[in-house]
Amino acid sequence: MTNPLPHSNRVDQWIFQGYAIDARALGLYRVLYASFLLIWGLPNFEWIAGTLPSFFNPPTHSFPNLLTGVPPYWFLQGLSLLVVVLCILLLFGWRTRWVSIALFVAIVVGKSFSYSFGQIGKDLILWLVPLVMSFSNWGAHYSMDARNSTQSKTTHSWPVTFMALLLGFGMFSAGLPKLLGGWLNVATHATRSNMFMQHYVVGDMKLLSSAMVSITNPILWELMDWGAVIFELLFLVAIINRQWFRSLLLFALVFHTLAFLMFDISYYTHYIIYLLFIDWGKISDSVYQVLQKVSVTLLRVKWLISMVAIYLPAYIIAQHLLSMPALLDVSPFYIPAEVAGCKHEIVMGLTALPIAWAVGIWQLATTKNNRNLL
Amino acid sequence: MGTENVTQYNKRVRLAFLAVAIALPLQFYVVYTQGNLYPALFLPAFNSVLDNGEYMHLEIRKLYAVAGTGQRTEVSYKNVFNNLTEYHGRHTMDRLFVPQAGTEYATLDNKTKLWLYERLITITGEKEVVQFEIDYYDYSFDKKYPDTPVITPIKTIRVNLND
C-alpha cells in the first residue's frame, strides 16, 4: 500500500509521486541490492591493518583524521564480517530499516579508513542506497518483517526521487569539472589524452585501449569529449522527469560500455543504482506471486541462522588456519578478484555489464510506444 | 497515517530535500577546491586535459632497485605497494619520496625504509638492495604519430637503503 499524500504543488508532485514505485518492487529491489553486494560489491577492510603508519594520510575533513593511525586488525576484521552479516540480514529483510542504516554506517566507517592512503573512491552513492531506501520501508515485502503483523505495510516513493537527485548531482559533479577544465576546447582531445594516461601510466590494459591509441581522427575524439560532458551534465536536468531519466540511463549503458572497452573501467557498481529507476510495472502480477511463494519458503529464521552460523566460522577457519582469504573472500558468494589472469575490474565488468544490457533491452523491448522511453 | 501526521511528515521530507539541495553544492565546492573530504558525493573522473593542442604530455615514473652488485632492476609500483590498491600506491609514493632541498635524495623513517628494503629483496631476489630510484620522464606524443613518443628525462629521486 502506498501512502496517499496531498500534493500542494509541482515540487511536491515530483518529490512524492515523480518516481512512484510499487511496494512489491521495493521489496524485490532490496533483495536484488543485497544480492548484488554479496556477489559483486562488499568491501573488505582487513588489508588496512597491514599498512605502515607512514602510509596513513587521511583526508583533512574526515573522521579518521581525528585518529593517530589505523584501527587494530581485530576491529577491521570484525567490521568486515559485520558488513557481510548486515547484508545477509538485509537480504532476508529482518528489522530492515535499522539493518539498512547500520549497513550504511558500517561501510562508511570502513571506507573512511580505506580512503586514508591518498585516493578517495567515488562509490559513496552505492552505500547511500540502504540509508535512503530505509525510509521507503523496502522491507514491507519479500522479507521476514512482512510476516510481522505489527510491521507497517506503508511504503514511500520519495526515497527513489531522493536517489535520483543524488545520482543526478553525482553525475553532474563529474561533468562540471570537465566543462571547467577545458574538455570542450576543440583544439584538445581530453578523452584521448586520458586514455593515453591509462594505457601508458596505469598500464596492463586488456581490452581495446591498444587499438584505440592509434586512432587519430580528431572529429571522433572531439565527439567523445563533447558527448561525455553533455551526458554527465544532463543528468541533473533529467531528474525532473522520470522518462527523461530512464532514457538517459539507457545512454549510460552505452557510455559505460565505451568507458569499459577504452579504459578497462567497468562502473559495475552503478548498474544496481540504475536498476532502482527501471519501469517495475513491466513485471507481471504472476511473477510477483511466484516471488512471494519463494520468499515465504526461503526467507525463514532457520535459513538465516544457518547461513550466518556456517559462514562466520568457515571464513575465520579458512583465513586463519588455512591462510586462504583470496579463495574465500569476505562475502561467501563474492566473485574472485582474478579469474584466469584477468584483472578484477575486467571480471566485474564482464559479469555485470551483460546483465545490465539484458535489463535495458528488456525495458526497451517491452515498451509499447518507445517514444515513452526514448 | 492521519492527515496532520502526513502533513508533518511531508514537511520533514521537503526539508530533507532542501537540506541536500544546499549541502550538495557546498560539498562540491569543498572537494573541487580542496579535494580533501570524505564522505562526499562527488563522482569526478578524468577531469584534466593532458593535451596542449599540439602534443600530449604524460609524466611517466619508472622504479628501480639497485643491488649491492650495482645491478639495476626495474620494479612496478603495483609490486612494491602490493598491500595498497593501485592509486593508493601512486599517491603514497609521491607523498613519501620527496627529495630534501638541493638534493635528489629522499629520506624515509626507519620502519618504512626496512619495509621497502624487504619488499625490494623479495621482488628482485637479490641478496642486498642498496638503493631505490624513481626516474621521471616526460612522454610527449605528437598527435599524428601517437605510437612514437619523444621521451625526455625530467628527474631522478633516490632513497639510500644501506645506511
PDB file of C-alpha atoms in Angstrom, chain A residues 127-266:
ATOM      1  CA  TRP A 127      26.416   2.878   0.048  1.00  0.00           C
ATOM      2  CA  LEU A 128      23.816   5.647   0.290  1.00  0.00           C
ATOM      3  CA  VAL A 129      21.194   3.329  -1.220  1.00  0.00           C
ATOM      4  CA  PRO A 130      20.402   1.418   2.016  1.00  0.00           C
ATOM      5  CA  LEU A 131      20.381   4.623   4.065  1.00  0.00           C
ATOM      6  CA  VAL A 132      17.989   6.439   1.745  1.00  0.00           C
ATOM      7  CA  MET A 133      15.836   3.411   0.929  1.00  0.00           C
ATOM      8  CA  SER A 134      15.435   2.575   4.625  1.00  0.00           C
ATOM      9  CA  PHE A 135      12.890   5.429   4.647  1.00  0.00           C
ATOM     10  CA  SER A 136      10.873   3.779   1.886  1.00  0.00           C
ATOM     11  CA  ASN A 137      10.046   0.734   4.028  1.00  0.00           C
ATOM     12  CA  TRP A 138      11.615  -1.541   1.426  1.00  0.00           C
ATOM     13  CA  GLY A 139      11.271  -4.419   3.857  1.00  0.00           C
ATOM     14  CA  ALA A 140       7.474  -4.471   3.575  1.00  0.00           C
ATOM     15  CA  HIS A 141       7.522  -7.315   1.005  1.00  0.00           C
ATOM     16  CA  TYR A 142       9.619 -10.448   0.436  1.00  0.00           C
ATOM     17  CA  SER A 143      11.032 -10.218   3.937  1.00  0.00           C
ATOM     18  CA  MET A 144      10.860 -11.666   7.412  1.00  0.00           C
ATOM     19  CA  ASP A 145       9.468  -8.305   8.533  1.00  0.00           C
ATOM     20  CA  ALA A 146       6.464  -8.846   6.227  1.00  0.00           C
ATOM     21  CA  ARG A 147       5.290 -11.742   8.425  1.00  0.00           C
ATOM     22  CA  ASN A 148       5.163  -9.486  11.444  1.00  0.00           C
ATOM     23  CA  SER A 149       1.581  -8.231  11.698  1.00  0.00           C
ATOM     24  CA  THR A 150       2.613  -5.136  13.694  1.00  0.00           C
ATOM     25  CA  GLN A 151       5.035  -4.077  10.981  1.00  0.00           C
ATOM     26  CA  SER A 152       3.817  -1.132   8.881  1.00  0.00           C
ATOM     27  CA  LYS A 153       2.998  -2.010   5.278  1.00  0.00           C
ATOM     28  CA  THR A 154       3.003   1.620   4.171  1.00  0.00           C
ATOM     29  CA  THR A 155       5.747   2.369   1.668  1.00  0.00           C
ATOM     30  CA  HIS A 156       7.066   5.673   0.351  1.00  0.00           C
ATOM     31  CA  SER A 157       8.319   6.550  -3.100  1.00  0.00           C
ATOM     32  CA  TRP A 158      10.114   9.796  -2.231  1.00  0.00           C
ATOM     33  CA  PRO A 159      13.374   7.980  -1.372  1.00  0.00           C
ATOM     34  CA  VAL A 160      13.558   6.905  -5.035  1.00  0.00           C
ATOM     35  CA  THR A 161      13.239  10.576  -6.060  1.00  0.00           C
ATOM     36  CA  PHE A 162      15.901  11.353  -3.458  1.00  0.00           C
ATOM     37  CA  MET A 163      18.239   8.766  -5.009  1.00  0.00           C
ATOM     38  CA  ALA A 164      17.553  10.308  -8.439  1.00  0.00           C
ATOM     39  CA  LEU A 165      18.597  13.688  -7.027  1.00  0.00           C
ATOM     40  CA  LEU A 166      21.789  12.226  -5.558  1.00  0.00           C
ATOM     41  CA  LEU A 167      22.647  10.318  -8.725  1.00  0.00           C
ATOM     42  CA  GLY A 168      21.833  13.332 -10.895  1.00  0.00           C
ATOM     43  CA  PHE A 169      24.038  15.551  -8.808  1.00  0.00           C
ATOM     44  CA  GLY A 170      26.808  12.947  -8.690  1.00  0.00           C
ATOM     45  CA  MET A 171      26.908  12.690 -12.477  1.00  0.00           C
ATOM     46  CA  PHE A 172      26.696  16.484 -12.779  1.00  0.00           C
ATOM     47  CA  SER A 173      29.683  16.740 -10.419  1.00  0.00           C
ATOM     48  CA  ALA A 174      31.597  14.553 -12.863  1.00  0.00           C
ATOM     49  CA  GLY A 175      30.666  16.738 -15.837  1.00  0.00           C
ATOM     50  CA  LEU A 176      31.155  20.210 -14.359  1.00  0.00           C
ATOM     51  CA  PRO A 177      34.918  19.888 -13.661  1.00  0.00           C
ATOM     52  CA  LYS A 178      35.335  18.596 -17.213  1.00  0.00           C
ATOM     53  CA  LEU A 179      33.468  21.628 -18.562  1.00  0.00           C
ATOM     54  CA  LEU A 180      35.573  23.988 -16.424  1.00  0.00           C
ATOM     55  CA  GLY A 181      38.761  22.067 -17.256  1.00  0.00           C
ATOM     56  CA  GLY A 182      38.553  22.649 -20.999  1.00  0.00           C
ATOM     57  CA  TRP A 183      37.079  19.422 -22.323  1.00  0.00           C
ATOM     58  CA  LEU A 184      35.046  21.344 -24.899  1.00  0.00           C
ATOM     59  CA  ASN A 185      38.101  23.035 -26.400  1.00  0.00           C
ATOM     60  CA  VAL A 186      38.142  21.688 -29.956  1.00  0.00           C
ATOM     61  CA  ALA A 187      41.939  22.038 -30.178  1.00  0.00           C
ATOM     62  CA  THR A 188      42.473  19.424 -27.486  1.00  0.00           C
ATOM     63  CA  HIS A 189      41.220  15.873 -27.046  1.00  0.00           C
ATOM     64  CA  ALA A 190      40.692  15.141 -23.375  1.00  0.00           C
ATOM     65  CA  THR A 191      39.235  11.649 -23.737  1.00  0.00           C
ATOM     66  CA  ARG A 192      42.147  10.627 -25.885  1.00  0.00           C
ATOM     67  CA  SER A 193      44.779  12.061 -23.555  1.00  0.00           C
ATOM     68  CA  ASN A 194      43.174  10.376 -20.557  1.00  0.00           C
ATOM     69  CA  MET A 195      43.080   7.104 -22.458  1.00  0.00           C
ATOM     70  CA  PHE A 196      46.785   7.523 -23.156  1.00  0.00           C
ATOM     71  CA  MET A 197      47.377   8.076 -19.474  1.00  0.00           C
ATOM     72  CA  GLN A 198      45.516   4.867 -18.624  1.00  0.00           C
ATOM     73  CA  HIS A 199      47.381   2.992 -21.337  1.00  0.00           C
ATOM     74  CA  TYR A 200      50.907   4.207 -20.577  1.00  0.00           C
ATOM     75  CA  VAL A 201      50.803   5.138 -16.884  1.00  0.00           C
ATOM     76  CA  VAL A 202      48.371   2.643 -15.368  1.00  0.00           C
ATOM     77  CA  GLY A 203      49.251   0.047 -17.990  1.00  0.00           C
ATOM     78  CA  ASP A 204      48.236  -3.612 -18.176  1.00  0.00           C
ATOM     79  CA  MET A 205      45.207  -2.720 -20.289  1.00  0.00           C
ATOM     80  CA  LYS A 206      43.289  -5.759 -21.511  1.00  0.00           C
ATOM     81  CA  LEU A 207      40.532  -4.525 -23.800  1.00  0.00           C
ATOM     82  CA  LEU A 208      40.517  -2.038 -26.693  1.00  0.00           C
ATOM     83  CA  SER A 209      42.915   0.665 -25.490  1.00  0.00           C
ATOM     84  CA  SER A 210      45.836  -0.710 -27.539  1.00  0.00           C
ATOM     85  CA  ALA A 211      43.768  -0.465 -30.715  1.00  0.00           C
ATOM     86  CA  MET A 212      42.292   2.932 -29.795  1.00  0.00           C
ATOM     87  CA  VAL A 213      45.697   4.526 -29.155  1.00  0.00           C
ATOM     88  CA  SER A 214      46.461   4.550 -32.866  1.00  0.00           C
ATOM     89  CA  ILE A 215      43.176   6.231 -33.873  1.00  0.00           C
ATOM     90  CA  THR A 216      43.948   9.853 -34.749  1.00  0.00           C
ATOM     91  CA  ASN A 217      40.643  11.067 -36.203  1.00  0.00           C
ATOM     92  CA  PRO A 218      40.098  14.430 -34.409  1.00  0.00           C
ATOM     93  CA  ILE A 219      36.348  14.508 -35.060  1.00  0.00           C
ATOM     94  CA  LEU A 220      35.815  11.163 -33.346  1.00  0.00           C
ATOM     95  CA  TRP A 221      37.795  12.182 -30.262  1.00  0.00           C
ATOM     96  CA  GLU A 222      36.146  15.586 -30.033  1.00  0.00           C
ATOM     97  CA  LEU A 223      32.711  13.984 -30.299  1.00  0.00           C
ATOM     98  CA  MET A 224      33.643  11.791 -27.343  1.00  0.00           C
ATOM     99  CA  ASP A 225      34.738  14.843 -25.321  1.00  0.00           C
ATOM    100  CA  TRP A 226      31.515  16.718 -26.010  1.00  0.00           C
ATOM    101  CA  GLY A 227      29.373  13.616 -25.596  1.00  0.00           C
ATOM    102  CA  ALA A 228      30.828  12.822 -22.163  1.00  0.00           C
ATOM    103  CA  VAL A 229      30.394  16.365 -20.836  1.00  0.00           C
ATOM    104  CA  ILE A 230      26.859  16.818 -22.172  1.00  0.00           C
ATOM    105  CA  PHE A 231      25.809  13.362 -20.992  1.00  0.00           C
ATOM    106  CA  GLU A 232      27.044  13.935 -17.438  1.00  0.00           C
ATOM    107  CA  LEU A 233      25.645  17.464 -17.142  1.00  0.00           C
ATOM    108  CA  LEU A 234      22.242  16.409 -18.487  1.00  0.00           C
ATOM    109  CA  PHE A 235      21.669  14.071 -15.556  1.00  0.00           C
ATOM    110  CA  LEU A 236      20.784  16.915 -13.227  1.00  0.00           C
ATOM    111  CA  VAL A 237      18.213  18.235 -15.701  1.00  0.00           C
ATOM    112  CA  ALA A 238      16.788  14.802 -16.481  1.00  0.00           C
ATOM    113  CA  ILE A 239      15.841  14.026 -12.882  1.00  0.00           C
ATOM    114  CA  ILE A 240      12.804  16.306 -13.151  1.00  0.00           C
ATOM    115  CA  ASN A 241      11.130  13.827 -15.489  1.00  0.00           C
ATOM    116  CA  ARG A 242      11.211  10.093 -14.878  1.00  0.00           C
ATOM    117  CA  GLN A 243      11.019   9.209 -18.597  1.00  0.00           C
ATOM    118  CA  TRP A 244      13.935  11.509 -19.430  1.00  0.00           C
ATOM    119  CA  PHE A 245      15.878   9.996 -16.589  1.00  0.00           C
ATOM    120  CA  ARG A 246      15.215   6.446 -17.784  1.00  0.00           C
ATOM    121  CA  SER A 247      16.224   7.376 -21.312  1.00  0.00           C
ATOM    122  CA  LEU A 248      19.489   8.812 -20.015  1.00  0.00           C
ATOM    123  CA  LEU A 249      20.146   5.624 -18.071  1.00  0.00           C
ATOM    124  CA  LEU A 250      19.917   3.683 -21.340  1.00  0.00           C
ATOM    125  CA  PHE A 251      22.513   6.031 -22.824  1.00  0.00           C
ATOM    126  CA  ALA A 252      24.530   5.475 -19.663  1.00  0.00           C
ATOM    127  CA  LEU A 253      24.833   1.810 -20.631  1.00  0.00           C
ATOM    128  CA  VAL A 254      26.407   2.832 -23.942  1.00  0.00           C
ATOM    129  CA  PHE A 255      28.638   5.353 -22.149  1.00  0.00           C
ATOM    130  CA  HIS A 256      29.838   2.838 -19.554  1.00  0.00           C
ATOM    131  CA  THR A 257      30.385   0.169 -22.196  1.00  0.00           C
ATOM    132  CA  LEU A 258      32.628   2.535 -24.165  1.00  0.00           C
ATOM    133  CA  ALA A 259      34.493   3.505 -20.996  1.00  0.00           C
ATOM    134  CA  PHE A 260      34.911  -0.178 -20.151  1.00  0.00           C
ATOM    135  CA  LEU A 261      36.341  -1.015 -23.572  1.00  0.00           C
ATOM    136  CA  MET A 262      38.646   2.019 -23.699  1.00  0.00           C
ATOM    137  CA  PHE A 263      39.727   2.407 -20.073  1.00  0.00           C
ATOM    138  CA  ASP A 264      39.134  -1.058 -18.551  1.00  0.00           C
ATOM    139  CA  ILE A 265      36.852   0.640 -16.010  1.00  0.00           C
ATOM    140  CA  SER A 266      33.558  -1.177 -15.634  1.00  0.00           C
TER     141      SER A 266
END
